[in-house]
Short mmCIF file of C-alpha atoms in Angstrom, two decimals:
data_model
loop_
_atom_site.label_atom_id
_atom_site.label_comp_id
_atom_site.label_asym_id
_atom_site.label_seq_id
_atom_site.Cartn_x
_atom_site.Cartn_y
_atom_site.Cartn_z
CA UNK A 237 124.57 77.81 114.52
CA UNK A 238 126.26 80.91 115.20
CA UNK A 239 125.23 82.68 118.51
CA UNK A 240 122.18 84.99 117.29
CA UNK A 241 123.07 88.68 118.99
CA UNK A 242 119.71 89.79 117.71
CA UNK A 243 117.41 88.94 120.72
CA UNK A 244 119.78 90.45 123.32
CA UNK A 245 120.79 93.75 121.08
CA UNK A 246 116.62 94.57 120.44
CA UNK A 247 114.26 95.42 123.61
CA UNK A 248 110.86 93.21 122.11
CA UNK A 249 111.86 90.55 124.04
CA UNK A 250 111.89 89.07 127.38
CA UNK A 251 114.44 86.96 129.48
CA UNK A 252 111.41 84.21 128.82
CA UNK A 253 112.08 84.94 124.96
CA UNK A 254 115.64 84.77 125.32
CA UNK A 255 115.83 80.80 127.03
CA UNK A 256 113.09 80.38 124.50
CA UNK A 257 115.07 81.28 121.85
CA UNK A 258 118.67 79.34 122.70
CA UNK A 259 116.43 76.13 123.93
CA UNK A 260 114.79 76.00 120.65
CA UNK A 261 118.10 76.59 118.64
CA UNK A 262 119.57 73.91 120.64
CA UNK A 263 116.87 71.63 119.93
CA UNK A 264 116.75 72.12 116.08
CA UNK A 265 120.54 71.83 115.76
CA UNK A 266 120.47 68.61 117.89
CA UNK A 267 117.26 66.72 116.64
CA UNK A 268 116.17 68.32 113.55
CA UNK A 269 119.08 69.30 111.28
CA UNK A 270 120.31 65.72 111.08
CA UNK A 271 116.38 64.72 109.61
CA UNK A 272 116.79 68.14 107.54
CA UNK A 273 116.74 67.50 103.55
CA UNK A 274 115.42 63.93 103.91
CA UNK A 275 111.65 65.44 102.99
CA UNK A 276 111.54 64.00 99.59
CA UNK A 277 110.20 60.84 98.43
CA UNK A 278 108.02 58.09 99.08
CA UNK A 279 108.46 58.44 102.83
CA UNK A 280 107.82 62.07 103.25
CA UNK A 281 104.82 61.17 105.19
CA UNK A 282 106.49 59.29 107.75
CA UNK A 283 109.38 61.86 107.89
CA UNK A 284 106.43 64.49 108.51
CA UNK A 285 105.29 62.62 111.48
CA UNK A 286 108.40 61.71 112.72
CA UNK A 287 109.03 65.43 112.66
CA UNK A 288 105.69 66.37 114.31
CA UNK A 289 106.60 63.90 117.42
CA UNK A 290 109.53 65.54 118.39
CA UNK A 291 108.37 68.93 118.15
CA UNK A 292 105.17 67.43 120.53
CA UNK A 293 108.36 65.25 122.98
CA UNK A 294 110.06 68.91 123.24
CA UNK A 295 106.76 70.69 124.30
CA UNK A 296 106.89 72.98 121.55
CA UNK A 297 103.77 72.69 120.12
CA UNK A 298 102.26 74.63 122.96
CA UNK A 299 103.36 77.55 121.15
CA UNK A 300 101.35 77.00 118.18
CA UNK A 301 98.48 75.48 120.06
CA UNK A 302 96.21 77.56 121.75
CA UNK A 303 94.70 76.58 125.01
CA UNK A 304 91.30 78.65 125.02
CA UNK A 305 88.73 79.59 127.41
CA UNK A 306 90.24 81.39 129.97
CA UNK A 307 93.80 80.63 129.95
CA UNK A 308 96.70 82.60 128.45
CA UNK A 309 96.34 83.45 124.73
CA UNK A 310 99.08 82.83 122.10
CA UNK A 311 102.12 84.74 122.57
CA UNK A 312 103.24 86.19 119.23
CA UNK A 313 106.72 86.59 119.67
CA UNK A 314 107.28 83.14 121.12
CA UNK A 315 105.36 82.06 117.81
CA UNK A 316 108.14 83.86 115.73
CA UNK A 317 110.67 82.84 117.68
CA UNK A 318 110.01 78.89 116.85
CA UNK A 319 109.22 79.73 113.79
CA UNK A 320 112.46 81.12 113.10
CA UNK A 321 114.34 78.21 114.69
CA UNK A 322 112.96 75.58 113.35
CA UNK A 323 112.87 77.13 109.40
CA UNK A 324 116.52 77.47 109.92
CA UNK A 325 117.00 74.07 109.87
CA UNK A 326 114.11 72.34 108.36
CA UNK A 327 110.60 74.43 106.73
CA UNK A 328 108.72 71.15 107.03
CA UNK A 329 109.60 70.97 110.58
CA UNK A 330 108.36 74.38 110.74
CA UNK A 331 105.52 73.43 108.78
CA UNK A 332 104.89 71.23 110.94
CA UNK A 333 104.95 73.45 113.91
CA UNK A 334 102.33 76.22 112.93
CA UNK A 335 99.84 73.75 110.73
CA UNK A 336 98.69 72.62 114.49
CA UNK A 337 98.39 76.41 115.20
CA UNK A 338 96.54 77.41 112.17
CA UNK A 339 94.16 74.51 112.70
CA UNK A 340 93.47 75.00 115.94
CA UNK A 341 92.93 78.99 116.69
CA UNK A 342 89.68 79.46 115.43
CA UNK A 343 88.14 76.88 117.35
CA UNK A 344 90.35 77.97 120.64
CA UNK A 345 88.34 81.11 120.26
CA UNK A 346 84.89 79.83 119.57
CA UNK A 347 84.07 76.44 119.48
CA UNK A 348 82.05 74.82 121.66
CA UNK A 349 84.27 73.74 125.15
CA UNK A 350 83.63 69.80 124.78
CA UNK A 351 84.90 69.95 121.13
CA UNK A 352 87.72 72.76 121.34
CA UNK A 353 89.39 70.83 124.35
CA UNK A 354 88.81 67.44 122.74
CA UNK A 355 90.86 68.81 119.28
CA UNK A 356 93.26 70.95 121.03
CA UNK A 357 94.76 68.82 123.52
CA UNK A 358 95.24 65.89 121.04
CA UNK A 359 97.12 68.78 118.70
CA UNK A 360 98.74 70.26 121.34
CA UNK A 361 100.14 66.56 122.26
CA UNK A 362 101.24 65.59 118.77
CA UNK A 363 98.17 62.57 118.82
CA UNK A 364 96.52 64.62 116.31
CA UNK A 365 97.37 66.93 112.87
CA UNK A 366 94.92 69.92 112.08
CA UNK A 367 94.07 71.43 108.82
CA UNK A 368 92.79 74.60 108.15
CA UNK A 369 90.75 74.23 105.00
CA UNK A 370 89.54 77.85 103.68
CA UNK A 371 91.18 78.39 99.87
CA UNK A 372 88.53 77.08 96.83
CA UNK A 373 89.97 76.72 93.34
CA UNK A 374 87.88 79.84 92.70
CA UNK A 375 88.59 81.60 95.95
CA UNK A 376 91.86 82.32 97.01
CA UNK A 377 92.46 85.53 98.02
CA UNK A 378 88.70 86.46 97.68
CA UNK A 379 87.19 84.67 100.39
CA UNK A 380 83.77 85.80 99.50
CA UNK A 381 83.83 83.92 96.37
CA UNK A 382 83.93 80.66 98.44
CA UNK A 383 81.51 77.93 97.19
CA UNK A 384 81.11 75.12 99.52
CA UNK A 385 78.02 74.62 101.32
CA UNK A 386 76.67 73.85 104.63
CA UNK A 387 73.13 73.69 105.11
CA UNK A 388 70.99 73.20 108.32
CA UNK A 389 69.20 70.15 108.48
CA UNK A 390 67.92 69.79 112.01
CA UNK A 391 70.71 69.30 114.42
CA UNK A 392 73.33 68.92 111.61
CA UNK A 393 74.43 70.18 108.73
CA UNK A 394 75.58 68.89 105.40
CA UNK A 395 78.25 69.94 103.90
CA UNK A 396 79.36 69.92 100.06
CA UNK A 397 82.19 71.66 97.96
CA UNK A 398 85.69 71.33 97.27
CA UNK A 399 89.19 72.61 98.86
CA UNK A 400 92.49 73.62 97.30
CA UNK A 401 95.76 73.86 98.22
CA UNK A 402 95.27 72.49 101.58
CA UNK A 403 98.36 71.92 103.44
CA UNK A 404 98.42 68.44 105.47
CA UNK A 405 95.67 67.38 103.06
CA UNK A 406 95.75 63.37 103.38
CA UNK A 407 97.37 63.88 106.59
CA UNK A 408 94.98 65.71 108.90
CA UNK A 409 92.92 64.09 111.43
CA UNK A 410 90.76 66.81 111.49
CA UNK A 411 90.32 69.90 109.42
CA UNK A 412 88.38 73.35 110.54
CA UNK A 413 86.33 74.15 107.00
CA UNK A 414 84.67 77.42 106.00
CA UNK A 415 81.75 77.21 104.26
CA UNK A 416 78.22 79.13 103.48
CA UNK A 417 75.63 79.19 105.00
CA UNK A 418 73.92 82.31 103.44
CA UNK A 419 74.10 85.28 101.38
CA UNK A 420 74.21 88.64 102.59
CA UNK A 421 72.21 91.41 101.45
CA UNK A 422 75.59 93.26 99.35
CA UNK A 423 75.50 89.48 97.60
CA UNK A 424 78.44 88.15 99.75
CA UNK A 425 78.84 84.62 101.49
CA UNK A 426 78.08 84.15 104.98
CA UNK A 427 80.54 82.01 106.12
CA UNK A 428 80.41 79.37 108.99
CA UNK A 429 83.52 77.49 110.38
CA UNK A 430 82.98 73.92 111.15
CA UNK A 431 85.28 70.70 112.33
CA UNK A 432 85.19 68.02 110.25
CA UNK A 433 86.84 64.92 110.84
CA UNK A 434 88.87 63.11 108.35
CA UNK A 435 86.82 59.70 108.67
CA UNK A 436 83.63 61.14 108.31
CA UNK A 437 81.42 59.71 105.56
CA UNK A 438 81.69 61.91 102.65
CA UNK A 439 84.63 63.40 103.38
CA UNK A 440 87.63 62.48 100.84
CA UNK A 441 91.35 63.51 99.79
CA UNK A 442 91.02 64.20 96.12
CA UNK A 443 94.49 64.57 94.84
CA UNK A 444 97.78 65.17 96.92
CA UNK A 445 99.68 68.21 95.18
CA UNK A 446 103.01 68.14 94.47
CA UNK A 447 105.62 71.36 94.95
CA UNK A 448 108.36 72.72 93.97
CA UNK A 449 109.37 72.01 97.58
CA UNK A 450 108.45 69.36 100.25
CA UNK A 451 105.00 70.35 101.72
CA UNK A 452 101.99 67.88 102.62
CA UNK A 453 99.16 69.67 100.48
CA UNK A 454 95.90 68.70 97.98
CA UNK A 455 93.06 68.85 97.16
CA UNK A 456 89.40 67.64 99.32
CA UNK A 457 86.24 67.09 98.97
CA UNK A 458 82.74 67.16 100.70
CA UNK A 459 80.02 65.29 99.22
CA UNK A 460 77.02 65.39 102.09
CA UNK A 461 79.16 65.46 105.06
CA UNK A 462 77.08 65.11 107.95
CA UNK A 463 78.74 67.39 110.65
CA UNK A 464 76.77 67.82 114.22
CA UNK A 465 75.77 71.17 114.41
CA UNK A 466 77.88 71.22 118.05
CA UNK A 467 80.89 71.02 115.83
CA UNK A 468 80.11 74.49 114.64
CA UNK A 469 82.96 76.83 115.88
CA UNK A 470 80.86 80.05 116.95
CA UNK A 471 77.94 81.05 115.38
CA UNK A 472 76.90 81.01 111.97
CA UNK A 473 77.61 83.79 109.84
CA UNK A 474 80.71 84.23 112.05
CA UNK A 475 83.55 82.03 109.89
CA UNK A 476 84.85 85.09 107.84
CA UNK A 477 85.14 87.05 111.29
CA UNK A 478 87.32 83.73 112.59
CA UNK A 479 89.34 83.53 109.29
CA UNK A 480 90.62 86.65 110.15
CA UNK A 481 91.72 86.54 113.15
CA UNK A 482 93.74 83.35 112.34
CA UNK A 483 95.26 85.53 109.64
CA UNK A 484 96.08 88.23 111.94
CA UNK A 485 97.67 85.76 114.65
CA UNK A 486 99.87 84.13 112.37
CA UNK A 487 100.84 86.48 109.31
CA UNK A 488 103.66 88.07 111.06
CA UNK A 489 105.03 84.46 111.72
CA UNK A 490 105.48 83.84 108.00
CA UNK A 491 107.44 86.73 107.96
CA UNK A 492 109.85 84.98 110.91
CA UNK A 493 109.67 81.81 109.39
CA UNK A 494 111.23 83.73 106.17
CA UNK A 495 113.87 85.21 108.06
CA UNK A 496 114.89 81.78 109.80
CA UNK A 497 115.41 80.62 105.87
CA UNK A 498 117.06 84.01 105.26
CA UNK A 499 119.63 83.17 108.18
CA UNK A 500 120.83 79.94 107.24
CA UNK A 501 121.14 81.22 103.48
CA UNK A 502 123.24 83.97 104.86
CA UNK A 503 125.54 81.95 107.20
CA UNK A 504 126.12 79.07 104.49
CA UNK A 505 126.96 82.24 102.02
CA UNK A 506 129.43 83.60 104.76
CA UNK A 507 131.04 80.04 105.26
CA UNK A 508 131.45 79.13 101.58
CA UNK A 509 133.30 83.07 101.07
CA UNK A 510 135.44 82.30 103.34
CA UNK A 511 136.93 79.19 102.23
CA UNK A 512 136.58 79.18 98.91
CA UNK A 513 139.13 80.46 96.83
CA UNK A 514 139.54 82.70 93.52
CA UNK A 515 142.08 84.34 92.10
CA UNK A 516 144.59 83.52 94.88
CA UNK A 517 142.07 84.70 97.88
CA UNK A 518 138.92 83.63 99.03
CA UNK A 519 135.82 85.33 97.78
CA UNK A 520 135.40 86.72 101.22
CA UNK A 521 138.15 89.29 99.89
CA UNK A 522 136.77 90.48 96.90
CA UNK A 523 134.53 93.40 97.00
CA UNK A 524 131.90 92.68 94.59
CA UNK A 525 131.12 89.74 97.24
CA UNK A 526 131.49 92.06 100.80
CA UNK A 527 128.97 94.11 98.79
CA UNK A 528 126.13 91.28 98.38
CA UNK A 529 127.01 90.22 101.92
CA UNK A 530 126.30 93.43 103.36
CA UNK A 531 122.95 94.01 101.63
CA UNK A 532 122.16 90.76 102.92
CA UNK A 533 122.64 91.13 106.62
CA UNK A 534 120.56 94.71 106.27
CA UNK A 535 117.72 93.27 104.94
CA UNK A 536 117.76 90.38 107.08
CA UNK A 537 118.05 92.98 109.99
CA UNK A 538 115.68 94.78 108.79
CA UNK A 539 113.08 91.90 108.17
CA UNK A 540 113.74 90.59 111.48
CA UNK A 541 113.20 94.06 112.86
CA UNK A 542 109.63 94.50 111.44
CA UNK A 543 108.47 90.88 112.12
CA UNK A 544 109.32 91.03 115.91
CA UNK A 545 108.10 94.92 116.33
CA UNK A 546 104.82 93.12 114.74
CA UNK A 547 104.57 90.44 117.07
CA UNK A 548 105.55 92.92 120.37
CA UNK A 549 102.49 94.81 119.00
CA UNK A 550 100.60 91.57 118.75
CA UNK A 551 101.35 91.09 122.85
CA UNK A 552 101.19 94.56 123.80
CA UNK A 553 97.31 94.30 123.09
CA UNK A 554 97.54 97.28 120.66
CA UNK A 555 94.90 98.57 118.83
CA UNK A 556 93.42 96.49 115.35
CA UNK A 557 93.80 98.93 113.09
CA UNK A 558 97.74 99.21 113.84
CA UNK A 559 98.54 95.20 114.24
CA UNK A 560 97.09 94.83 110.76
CA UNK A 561 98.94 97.43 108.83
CA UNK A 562 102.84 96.37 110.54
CA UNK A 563 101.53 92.43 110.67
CA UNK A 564 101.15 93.10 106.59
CA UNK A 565 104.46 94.86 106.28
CA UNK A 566 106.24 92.26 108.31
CA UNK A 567 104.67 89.55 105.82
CA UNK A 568 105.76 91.23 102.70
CA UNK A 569 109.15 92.61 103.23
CA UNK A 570 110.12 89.57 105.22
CA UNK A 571 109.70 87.16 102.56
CA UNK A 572 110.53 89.12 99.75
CA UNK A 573 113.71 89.69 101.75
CA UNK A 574 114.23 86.55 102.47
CA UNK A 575 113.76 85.21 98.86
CA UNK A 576 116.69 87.92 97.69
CA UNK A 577 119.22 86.70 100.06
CA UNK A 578 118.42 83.20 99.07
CA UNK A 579 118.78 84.12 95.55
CA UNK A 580 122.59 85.65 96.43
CA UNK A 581 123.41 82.92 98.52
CA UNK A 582 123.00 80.91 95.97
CA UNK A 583 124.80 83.24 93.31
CA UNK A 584 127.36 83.54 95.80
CA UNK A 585 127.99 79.29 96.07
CA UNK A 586 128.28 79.65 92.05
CA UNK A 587 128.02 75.76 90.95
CA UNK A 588 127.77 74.32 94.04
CA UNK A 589 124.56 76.62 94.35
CA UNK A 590 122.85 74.54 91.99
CA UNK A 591 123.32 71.10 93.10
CA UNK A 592 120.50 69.67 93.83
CA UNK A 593 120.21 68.73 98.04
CA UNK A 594 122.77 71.36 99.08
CA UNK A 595 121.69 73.32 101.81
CA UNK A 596 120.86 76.83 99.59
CA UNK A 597 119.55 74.81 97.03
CA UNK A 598 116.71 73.58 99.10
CA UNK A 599 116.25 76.83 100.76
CA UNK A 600 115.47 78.61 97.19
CA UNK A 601 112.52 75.95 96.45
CA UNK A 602 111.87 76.36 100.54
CA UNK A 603 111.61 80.04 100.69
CA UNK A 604 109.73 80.67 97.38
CA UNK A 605 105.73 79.74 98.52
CA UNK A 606 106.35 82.14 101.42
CA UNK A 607 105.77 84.71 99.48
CA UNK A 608 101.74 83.22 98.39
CA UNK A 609 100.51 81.35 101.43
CA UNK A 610 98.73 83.52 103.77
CA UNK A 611 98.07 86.35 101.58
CA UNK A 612 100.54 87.45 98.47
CA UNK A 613 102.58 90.07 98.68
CA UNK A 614 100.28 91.98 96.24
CA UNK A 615 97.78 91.77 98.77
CA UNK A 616 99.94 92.42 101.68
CA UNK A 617 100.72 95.95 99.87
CA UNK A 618 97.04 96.80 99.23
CA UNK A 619 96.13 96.19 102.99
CA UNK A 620 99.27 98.79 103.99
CA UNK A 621 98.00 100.89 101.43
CA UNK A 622 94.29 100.99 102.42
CA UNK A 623 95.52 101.21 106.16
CA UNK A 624 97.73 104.16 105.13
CA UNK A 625 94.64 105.74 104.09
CA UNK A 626 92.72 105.91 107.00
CA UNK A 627 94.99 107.47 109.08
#
């Protein structure tokens, strides 16, 4: 991978960032490229697990993972930066990396301390795979809409409904689950978070769901699954509140994870110009070409720029209001961006675009879901909007 100039020429980083940044390239190019487009097939399972040990051997997990309590919080930017390295060369691997995160963060900021270090240090240490389990087939982007239950029954609760679209679905160990507990007054659901184990009685994968791309995700269900009421993360009416802030810790990665994609799309597009030849010169010398190449590297730029200006905001403990509005335009133009440049790369590699396993190939199917999970880019533009509003 070329050297990325990026990090040294912007000021949101540190010299922490930087080593961060070339350790984590080095890694990727050296252990997970050669495992990259092997996803597929009946031992994508394995390959997932296989890809989840190494990030846990190389320590890296501990960026996804937070501690709790006390100790340090996540640090956004060293989020983004993995995230970025490791979609270069492989989205599952990436995957991967921030399912452990998103799994974990609500109950590193409220569960009980028993349960949150039990859960977090097996994630952190690769021994265990979180799922966060939140969309219903009837509640996507409209949380409120959710339908599964939980109701008290002494010191437990039990818990019924359905999830959708679950990523590691089948593979989790342990999922956090949002579910009501109530109604409020305006007719909303009060939701609770809640672990659940994936051997508790009850608890079943339903269907595994298959992409246009390699990702681990299906369908559960709950059908009177006893959870103890000490495996409630924070109190109840509290799960929305939690939601959230996992949303607001990790959007802005998405957006880095897209511009990793957007990277490798644009350095395969540069290599193939350059030796491929047309017309008696490569297509590195035709103009139409320099044009598409150009837009490219400004949008990645510009992607890039937004993403880590979110995540420096993240760190710099700035106010709500403002990390919400740039973590939603980091999301959105990010992987919009990102799908674009895939979409030329690919235009760019003409034939050999379109055969299936090449490197932009799989990048195209990669890139495309970044643009739903964690809030579509409709949404993304009616939270800058309402944000815009305010001020």
């Amino acid at each position: 991978m070329q050297r990325d100039r990026f990090i040294e020429e912007t000021p949101f980083f540190t010299d922490e960032h930087m080593r961060l940044a070339s350790g984590v390239a080095d890694f990727a190019a050296r252990e997970v490229e050669p495992l990259a487009g092997e996803e597929e097939g009946p031992e994508a399972d394995a390959h997932f697990r296989a890809l989840l040990s190494l990030l846990a051997q190389a320590d890296l997990l501990s960026y996804a993972v937070a501690r709790g309590g006390d100790d340090a919080p996540l640090d956004a930017r060293s989020l983004s930066v993995v995230r970025e390295s490791l979609s270069y060369h492989s989205p599952l691997a990436d995957l991967a990396f921030v399912m452990q995160g998103l799994g974990t963060y609500a109950l590193s900021l409220a569960a009980p301390e028993h349960v949150r270090d039990f859960w977090l240090g097996r994630a952190r240490a690769g021994k265990a795979i979180a799922a966060f389990a939140l969309t219903e087939p009837e509640a996507g982007s409209d949380v409120s809409s959710i339908q599964t239950a939980a109701v008290r029954e002494g010191d437990s609760y039990r818990i019924n409904g359905r999830k959708c679209f679950i990523s590691n679905a089948g593979l989790a160990d342990f999922y956090t689950v949002f579910a009501r507990t109530g109604t409020r007054a305006d007719g909303r659901a009060e939701l609770s978070a809640f672990v659940v184990g994936a051997r508790m009685p009850g608890f079943r994968v339903r269907a595994r769901t298959a992409l246009v791309a390699p990702h681990p995700i299906g369908e559960i269900e709950f059908e009177g699954v006893r959870v103890p009421a000490e495996d409630r993360v924070g109190e109840e009416g509290e799960g929305f509140r939690l939601a959230m802030q996992t949303m607001d810790m990790f959007r802005a990665s998405v957006g880095a994870a897209a511009c990793g994609m957007a990277r490798r799309a644009l350095d395969e597009a540069v290599r193939h110009a350059k030796a491929r030849r047309q017309f008696g010169v490569t297509l590195a010398m035709h103009q139409l070409i320099q044009e598409k190449l150009a837009v490219m590297q400004t949008e990645l730029d510009a992607a890039r720029l937004l993403v880590y200006r979110a995540a420096h905001l993240k760190d710099s403990g700035a106010p709500a209001t403002l990390l919400t509005r740039a973590a939603s335009e980091a999301k959105f133009y990010a992987t919009e961006a990102a799908q674009r440049i895939v979409d030329e790369a690919v235009q760019i590699h003409g034939g050999y675009g379109l055969v299936r396993g090449s490197v932009v190939e799989r990048l195209y199917r990669d890139v495309r879901a970044l643009r739903v999970y964690e809030g579509t880019s409709e949404i993304q533009k009616l939270i800058i909007a309402r944000e815009l509003l305010k001020e």
